[in-house]
mmCIF file of N, CA and C in Angstrom:
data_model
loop_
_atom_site.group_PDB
_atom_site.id
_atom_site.type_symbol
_atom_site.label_atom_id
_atom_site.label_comp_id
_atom_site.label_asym_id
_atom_site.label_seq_id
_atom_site.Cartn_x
_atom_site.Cartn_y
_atom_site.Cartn_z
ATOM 1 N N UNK A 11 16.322 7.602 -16.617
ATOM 2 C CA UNK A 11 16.201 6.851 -15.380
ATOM 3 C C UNK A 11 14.758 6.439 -15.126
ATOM 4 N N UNK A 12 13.499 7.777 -15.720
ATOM 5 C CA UNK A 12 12.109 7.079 -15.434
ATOM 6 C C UNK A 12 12.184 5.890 -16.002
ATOM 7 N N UNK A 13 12.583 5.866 -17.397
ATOM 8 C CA UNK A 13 12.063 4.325 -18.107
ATOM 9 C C UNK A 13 12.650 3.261 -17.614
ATOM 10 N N UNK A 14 13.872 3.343 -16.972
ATOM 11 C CA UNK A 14 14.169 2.248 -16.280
ATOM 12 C C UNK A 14 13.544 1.415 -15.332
ATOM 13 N N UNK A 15 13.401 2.358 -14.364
ATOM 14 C CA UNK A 15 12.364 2.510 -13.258
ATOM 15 C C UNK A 15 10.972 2.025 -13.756
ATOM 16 N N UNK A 16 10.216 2.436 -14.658
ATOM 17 C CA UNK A 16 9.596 1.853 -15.138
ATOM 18 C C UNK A 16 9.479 0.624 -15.851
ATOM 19 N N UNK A 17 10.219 0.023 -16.115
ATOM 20 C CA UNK A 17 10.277 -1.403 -16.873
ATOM 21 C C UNK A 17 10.919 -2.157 -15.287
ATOM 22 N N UNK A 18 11.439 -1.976 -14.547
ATOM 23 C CA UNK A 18 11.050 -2.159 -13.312
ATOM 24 C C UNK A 18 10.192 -2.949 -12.356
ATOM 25 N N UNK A 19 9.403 -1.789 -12.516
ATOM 26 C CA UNK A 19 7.882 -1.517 -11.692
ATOM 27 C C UNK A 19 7.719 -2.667 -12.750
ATOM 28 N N UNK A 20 7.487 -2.828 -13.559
ATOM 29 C CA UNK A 20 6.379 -3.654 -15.164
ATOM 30 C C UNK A 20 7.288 -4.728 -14.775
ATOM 31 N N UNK A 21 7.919 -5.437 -14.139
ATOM 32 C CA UNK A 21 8.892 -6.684 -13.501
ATOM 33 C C UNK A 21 7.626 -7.048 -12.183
ATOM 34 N N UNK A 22 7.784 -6.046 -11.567
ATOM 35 C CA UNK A 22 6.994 -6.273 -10.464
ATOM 36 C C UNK A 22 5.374 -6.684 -10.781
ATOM 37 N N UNK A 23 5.046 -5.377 -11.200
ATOM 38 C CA UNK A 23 3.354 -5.891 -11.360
ATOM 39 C C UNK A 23 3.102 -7.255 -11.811
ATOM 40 N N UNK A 24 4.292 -7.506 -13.228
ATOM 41 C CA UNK A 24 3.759 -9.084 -13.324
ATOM 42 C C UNK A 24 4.047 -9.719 -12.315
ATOM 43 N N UNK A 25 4.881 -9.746 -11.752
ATOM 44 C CA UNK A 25 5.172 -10.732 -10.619
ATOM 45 C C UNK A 25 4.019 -10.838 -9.334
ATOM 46 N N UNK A 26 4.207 -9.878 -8.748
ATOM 47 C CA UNK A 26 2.952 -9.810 -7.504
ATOM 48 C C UNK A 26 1.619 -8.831 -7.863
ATOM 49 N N UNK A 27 1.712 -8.076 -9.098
ATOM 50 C CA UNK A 27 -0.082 -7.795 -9.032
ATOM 51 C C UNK A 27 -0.422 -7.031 -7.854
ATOM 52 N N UNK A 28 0.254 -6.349 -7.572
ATOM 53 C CA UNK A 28 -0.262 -5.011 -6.356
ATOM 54 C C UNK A 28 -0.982 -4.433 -6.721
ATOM 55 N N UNK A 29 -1.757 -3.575 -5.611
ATOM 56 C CA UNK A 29 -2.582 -2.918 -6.077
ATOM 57 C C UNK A 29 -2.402 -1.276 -6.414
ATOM 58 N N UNK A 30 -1.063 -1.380 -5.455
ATOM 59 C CA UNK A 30 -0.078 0.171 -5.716
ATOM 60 C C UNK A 30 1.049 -0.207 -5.693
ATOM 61 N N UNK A 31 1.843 0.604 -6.333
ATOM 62 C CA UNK A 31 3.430 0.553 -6.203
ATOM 63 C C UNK A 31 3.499 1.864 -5.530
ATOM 64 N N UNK A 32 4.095 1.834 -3.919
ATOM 65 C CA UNK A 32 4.679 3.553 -3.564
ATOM 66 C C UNK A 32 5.259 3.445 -3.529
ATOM 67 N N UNK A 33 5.958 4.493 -3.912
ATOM 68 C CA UNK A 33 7.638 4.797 -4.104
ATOM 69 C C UNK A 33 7.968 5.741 -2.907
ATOM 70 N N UNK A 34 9.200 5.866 -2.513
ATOM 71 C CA UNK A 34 10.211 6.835 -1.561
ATOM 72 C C UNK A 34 11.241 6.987 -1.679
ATOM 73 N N UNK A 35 11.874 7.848 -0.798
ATOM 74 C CA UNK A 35 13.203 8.095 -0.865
ATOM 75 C C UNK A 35 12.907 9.475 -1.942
ATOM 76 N N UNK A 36 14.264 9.167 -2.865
ATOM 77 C CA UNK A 36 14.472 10.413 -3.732
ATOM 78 C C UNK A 36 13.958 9.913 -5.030
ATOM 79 N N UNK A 37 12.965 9.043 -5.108
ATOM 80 C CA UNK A 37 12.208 9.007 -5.821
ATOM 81 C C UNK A 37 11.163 9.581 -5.526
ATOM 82 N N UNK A 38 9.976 9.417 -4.863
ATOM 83 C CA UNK A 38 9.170 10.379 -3.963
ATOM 84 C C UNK A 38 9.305 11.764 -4.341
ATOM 85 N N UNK A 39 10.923 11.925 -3.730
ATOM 86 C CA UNK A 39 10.898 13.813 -3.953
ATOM 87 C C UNK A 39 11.074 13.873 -5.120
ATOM 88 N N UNK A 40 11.936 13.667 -5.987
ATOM 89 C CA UNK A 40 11.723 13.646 -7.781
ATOM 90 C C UNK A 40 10.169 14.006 -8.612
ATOM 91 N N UNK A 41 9.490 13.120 -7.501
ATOM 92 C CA UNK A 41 7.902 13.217 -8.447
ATOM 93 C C UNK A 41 7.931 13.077 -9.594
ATOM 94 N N UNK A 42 7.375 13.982 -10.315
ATOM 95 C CA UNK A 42 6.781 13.479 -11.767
ATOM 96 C C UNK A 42 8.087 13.576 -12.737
ATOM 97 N N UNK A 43 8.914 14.143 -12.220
ATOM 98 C CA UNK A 43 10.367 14.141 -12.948
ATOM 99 C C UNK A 43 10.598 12.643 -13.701
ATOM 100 N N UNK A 44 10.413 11.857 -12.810
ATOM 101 C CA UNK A 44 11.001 10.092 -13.002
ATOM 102 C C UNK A 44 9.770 9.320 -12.819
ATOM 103 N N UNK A 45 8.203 10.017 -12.495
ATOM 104 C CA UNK A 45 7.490 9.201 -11.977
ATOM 105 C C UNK A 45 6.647 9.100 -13.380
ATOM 106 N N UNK A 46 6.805 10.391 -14.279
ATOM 107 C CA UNK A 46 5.741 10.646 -15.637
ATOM 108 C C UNK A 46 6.357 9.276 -16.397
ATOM 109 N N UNK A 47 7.782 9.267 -16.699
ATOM 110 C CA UNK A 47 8.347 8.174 -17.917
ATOM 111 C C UNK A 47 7.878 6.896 -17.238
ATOM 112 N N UNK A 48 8.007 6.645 -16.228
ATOM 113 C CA UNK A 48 7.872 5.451 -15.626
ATOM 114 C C UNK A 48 6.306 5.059 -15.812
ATOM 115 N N UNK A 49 5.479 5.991 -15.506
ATOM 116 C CA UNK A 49 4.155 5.289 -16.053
ATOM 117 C C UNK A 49 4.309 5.067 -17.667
ATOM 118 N N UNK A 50 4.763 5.939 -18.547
ATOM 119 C CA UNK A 50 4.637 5.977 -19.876
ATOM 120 C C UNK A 50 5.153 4.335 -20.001
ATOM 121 N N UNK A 51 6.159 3.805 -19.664
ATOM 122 C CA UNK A 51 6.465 2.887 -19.718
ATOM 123 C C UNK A 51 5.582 1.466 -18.953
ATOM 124 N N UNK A 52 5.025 1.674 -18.088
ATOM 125 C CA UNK A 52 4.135 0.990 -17.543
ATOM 126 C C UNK A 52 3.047 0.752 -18.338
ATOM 127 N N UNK A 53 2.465 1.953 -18.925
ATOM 128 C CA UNK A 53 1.689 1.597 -19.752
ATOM 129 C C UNK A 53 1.707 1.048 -20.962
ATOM 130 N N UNK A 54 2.946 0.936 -21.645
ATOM 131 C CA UNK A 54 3.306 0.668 -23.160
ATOM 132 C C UNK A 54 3.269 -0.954 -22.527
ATOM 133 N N UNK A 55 4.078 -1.346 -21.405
ATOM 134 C CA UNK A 55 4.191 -2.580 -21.641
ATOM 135 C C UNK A 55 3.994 -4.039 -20.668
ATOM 136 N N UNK A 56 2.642 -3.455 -20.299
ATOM 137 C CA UNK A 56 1.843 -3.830 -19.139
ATOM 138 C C UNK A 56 1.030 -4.965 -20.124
ATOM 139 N N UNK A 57 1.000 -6.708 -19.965
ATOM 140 C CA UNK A 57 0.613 -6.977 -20.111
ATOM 141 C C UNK A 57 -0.620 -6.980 -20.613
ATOM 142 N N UNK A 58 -1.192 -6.891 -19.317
ATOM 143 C CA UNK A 58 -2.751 -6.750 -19.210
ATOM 144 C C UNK A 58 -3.012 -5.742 -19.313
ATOM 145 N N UNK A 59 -3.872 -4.605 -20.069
ATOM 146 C CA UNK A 59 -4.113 -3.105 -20.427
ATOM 147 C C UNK A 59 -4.920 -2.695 -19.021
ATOM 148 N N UNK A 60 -5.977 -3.635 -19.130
ATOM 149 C CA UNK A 60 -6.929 -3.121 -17.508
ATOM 150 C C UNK A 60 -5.898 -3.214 -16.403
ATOM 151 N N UNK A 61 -5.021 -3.759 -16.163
ATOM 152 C CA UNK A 61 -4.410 -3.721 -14.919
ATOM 153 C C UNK A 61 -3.514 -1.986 -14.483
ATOM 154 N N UNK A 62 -3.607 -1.463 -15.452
ATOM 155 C CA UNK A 62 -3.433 -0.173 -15.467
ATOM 156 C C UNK A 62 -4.574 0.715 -14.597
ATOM 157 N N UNK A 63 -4.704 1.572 -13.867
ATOM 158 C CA UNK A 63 -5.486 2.597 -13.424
ATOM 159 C C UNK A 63 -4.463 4.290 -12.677
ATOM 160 N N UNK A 64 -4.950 5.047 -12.544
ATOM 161 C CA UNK A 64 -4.414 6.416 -12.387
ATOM 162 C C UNK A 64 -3.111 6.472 -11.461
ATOM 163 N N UNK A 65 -3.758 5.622 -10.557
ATOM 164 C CA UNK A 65 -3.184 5.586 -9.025
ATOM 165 C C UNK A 65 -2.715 4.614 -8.348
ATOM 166 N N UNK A 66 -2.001 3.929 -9.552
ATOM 167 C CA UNK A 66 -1.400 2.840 -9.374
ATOM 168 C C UNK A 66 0.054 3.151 -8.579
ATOM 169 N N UNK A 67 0.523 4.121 -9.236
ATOM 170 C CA UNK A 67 1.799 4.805 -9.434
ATOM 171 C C UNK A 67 2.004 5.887 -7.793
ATOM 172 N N UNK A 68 2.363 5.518 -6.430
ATOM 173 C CA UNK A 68 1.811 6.764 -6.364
ATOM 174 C C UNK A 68 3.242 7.144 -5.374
ATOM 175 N N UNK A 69 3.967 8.886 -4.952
ATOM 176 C CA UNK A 69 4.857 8.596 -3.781
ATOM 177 C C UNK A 69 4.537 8.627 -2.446
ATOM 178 N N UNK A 70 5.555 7.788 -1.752
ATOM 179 C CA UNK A 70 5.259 8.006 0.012
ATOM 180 C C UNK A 70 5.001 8.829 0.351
ATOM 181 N N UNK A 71 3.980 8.428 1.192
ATOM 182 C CA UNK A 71 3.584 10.211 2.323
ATOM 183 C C UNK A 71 4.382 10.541 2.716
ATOM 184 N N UNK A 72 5.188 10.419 3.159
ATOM 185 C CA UNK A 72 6.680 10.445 3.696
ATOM 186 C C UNK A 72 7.760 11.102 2.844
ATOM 187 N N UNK A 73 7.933 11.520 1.910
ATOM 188 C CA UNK A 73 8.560 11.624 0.569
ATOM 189 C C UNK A 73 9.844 11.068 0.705
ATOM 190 N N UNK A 74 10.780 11.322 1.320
ATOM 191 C CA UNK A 74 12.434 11.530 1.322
ATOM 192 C C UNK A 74 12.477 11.317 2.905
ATOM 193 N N UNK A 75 11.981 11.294 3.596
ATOM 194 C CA UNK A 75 11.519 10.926 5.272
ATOM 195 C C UNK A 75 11.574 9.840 5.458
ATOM 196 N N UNK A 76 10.832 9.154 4.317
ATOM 197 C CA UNK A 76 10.551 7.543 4.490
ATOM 198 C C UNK A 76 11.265 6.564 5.255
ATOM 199 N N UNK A 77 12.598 6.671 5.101
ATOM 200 C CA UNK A 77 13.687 6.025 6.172
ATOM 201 C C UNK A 77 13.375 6.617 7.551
ATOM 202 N N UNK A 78 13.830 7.789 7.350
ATOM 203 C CA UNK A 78 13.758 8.231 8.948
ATOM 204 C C UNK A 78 12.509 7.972 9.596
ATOM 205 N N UNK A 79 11.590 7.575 9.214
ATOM 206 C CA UNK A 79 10.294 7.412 10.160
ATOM 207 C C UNK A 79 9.804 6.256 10.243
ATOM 208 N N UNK A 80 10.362 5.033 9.297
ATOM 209 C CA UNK A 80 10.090 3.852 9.381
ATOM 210 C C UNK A 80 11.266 2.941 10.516
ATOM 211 N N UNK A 81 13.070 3.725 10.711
ATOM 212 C CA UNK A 81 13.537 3.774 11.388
ATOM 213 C C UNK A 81 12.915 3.826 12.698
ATOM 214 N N UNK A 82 12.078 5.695 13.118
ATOM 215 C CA UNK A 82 11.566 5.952 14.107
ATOM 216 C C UNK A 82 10.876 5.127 15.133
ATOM 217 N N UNK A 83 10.406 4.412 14.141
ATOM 218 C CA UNK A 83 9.038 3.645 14.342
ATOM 219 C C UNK A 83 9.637 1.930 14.910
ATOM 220 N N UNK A 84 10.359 1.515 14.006
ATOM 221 C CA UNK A 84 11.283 0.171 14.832
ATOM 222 C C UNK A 84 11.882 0.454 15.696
ATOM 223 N N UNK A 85 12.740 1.602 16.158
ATOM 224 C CA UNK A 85 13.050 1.624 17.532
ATOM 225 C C UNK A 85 11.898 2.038 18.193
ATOM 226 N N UNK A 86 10.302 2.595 18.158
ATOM 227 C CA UNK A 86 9.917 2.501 18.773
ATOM 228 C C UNK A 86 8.991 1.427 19.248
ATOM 229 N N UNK A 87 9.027 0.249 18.127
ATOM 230 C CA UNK A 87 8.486 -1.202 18.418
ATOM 231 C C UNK A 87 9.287 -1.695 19.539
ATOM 232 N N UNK A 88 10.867 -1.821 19.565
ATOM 233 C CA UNK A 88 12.024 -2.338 19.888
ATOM 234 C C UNK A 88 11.351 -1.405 21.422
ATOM 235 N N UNK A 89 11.656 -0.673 21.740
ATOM 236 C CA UNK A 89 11.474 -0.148 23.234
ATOM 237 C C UNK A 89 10.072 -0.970 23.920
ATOM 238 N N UNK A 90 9.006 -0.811 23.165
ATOM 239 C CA UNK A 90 7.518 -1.453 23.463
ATOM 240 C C UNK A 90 7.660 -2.862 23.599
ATOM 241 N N UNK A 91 8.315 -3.639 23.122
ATOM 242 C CA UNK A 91 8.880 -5.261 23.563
ATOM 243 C C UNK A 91 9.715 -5.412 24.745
ATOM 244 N N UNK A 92 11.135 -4.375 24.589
ATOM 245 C CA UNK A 92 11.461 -4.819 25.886
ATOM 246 C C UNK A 92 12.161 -3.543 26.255
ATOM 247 N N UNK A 93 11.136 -3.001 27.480
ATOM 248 C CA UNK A 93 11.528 -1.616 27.953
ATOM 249 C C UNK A 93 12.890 -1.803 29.007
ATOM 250 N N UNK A 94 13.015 -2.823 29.486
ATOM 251 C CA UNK A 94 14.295 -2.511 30.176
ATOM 252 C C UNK A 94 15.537 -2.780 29.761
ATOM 253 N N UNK A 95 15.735 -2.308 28.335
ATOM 254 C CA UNK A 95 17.368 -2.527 27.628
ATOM 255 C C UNK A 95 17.605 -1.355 28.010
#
C-alpha cells in the first residue's frame, strides 16, 4: 500500500510542486509503516532528484483527529458568520 501511495504522492509533486505533502487520517497514524515505502518510491521516481528533501513527506499534527478538528473548526467559522441560526 506504501508504494502505491507513493507513486501517488510522485503524481502530485509533478503536478503542483509543493513544498510538503501532509498526510492524515490513518495514514498519519500508520507512520512509517506506509510512510517509509512511499518515500522509497518518491525517491526512485521523482523526476527531478533535488526536488527531494527529508521533510517533504511529513504526518498531520492532528494524526487520525484530522477530520474531527478541521470539522470543529467549520462549525466554528459557521457560528462566527452568522450567530443567530
Amino acid at each position: 500500500a506504501g508504494e502505491w501511495l507513493g507513486l501517488g504522492f510522485v503524481n502530485l509533486l509533478h503536478l503542483f510542486s509543493p513544498e510538503k505533502l501532509i498526510v492524515g487520517g490513518s495514514v498519519a497514524t500508520l507512520g512509517d509503516l506506509i510512510l517509509e515505502p512511499a518515500r522509497r518510491i518518491i525517491t526512485r521516481e521523482l523526476l527531478d532528484e533535488g526536488f527531494y528533501h527529508d521533510d517533504l513527506l511529513v504526518p498531520a499534527h492532528f494524526g487520525d483527529d484530522v477530520c474531527l478538528v478541521g470539522a470543529a473548526l467549520y462549525a466554528q467559522q459557521m457560528v462566527q458568520r452568522e450567530p443567530q441560526r
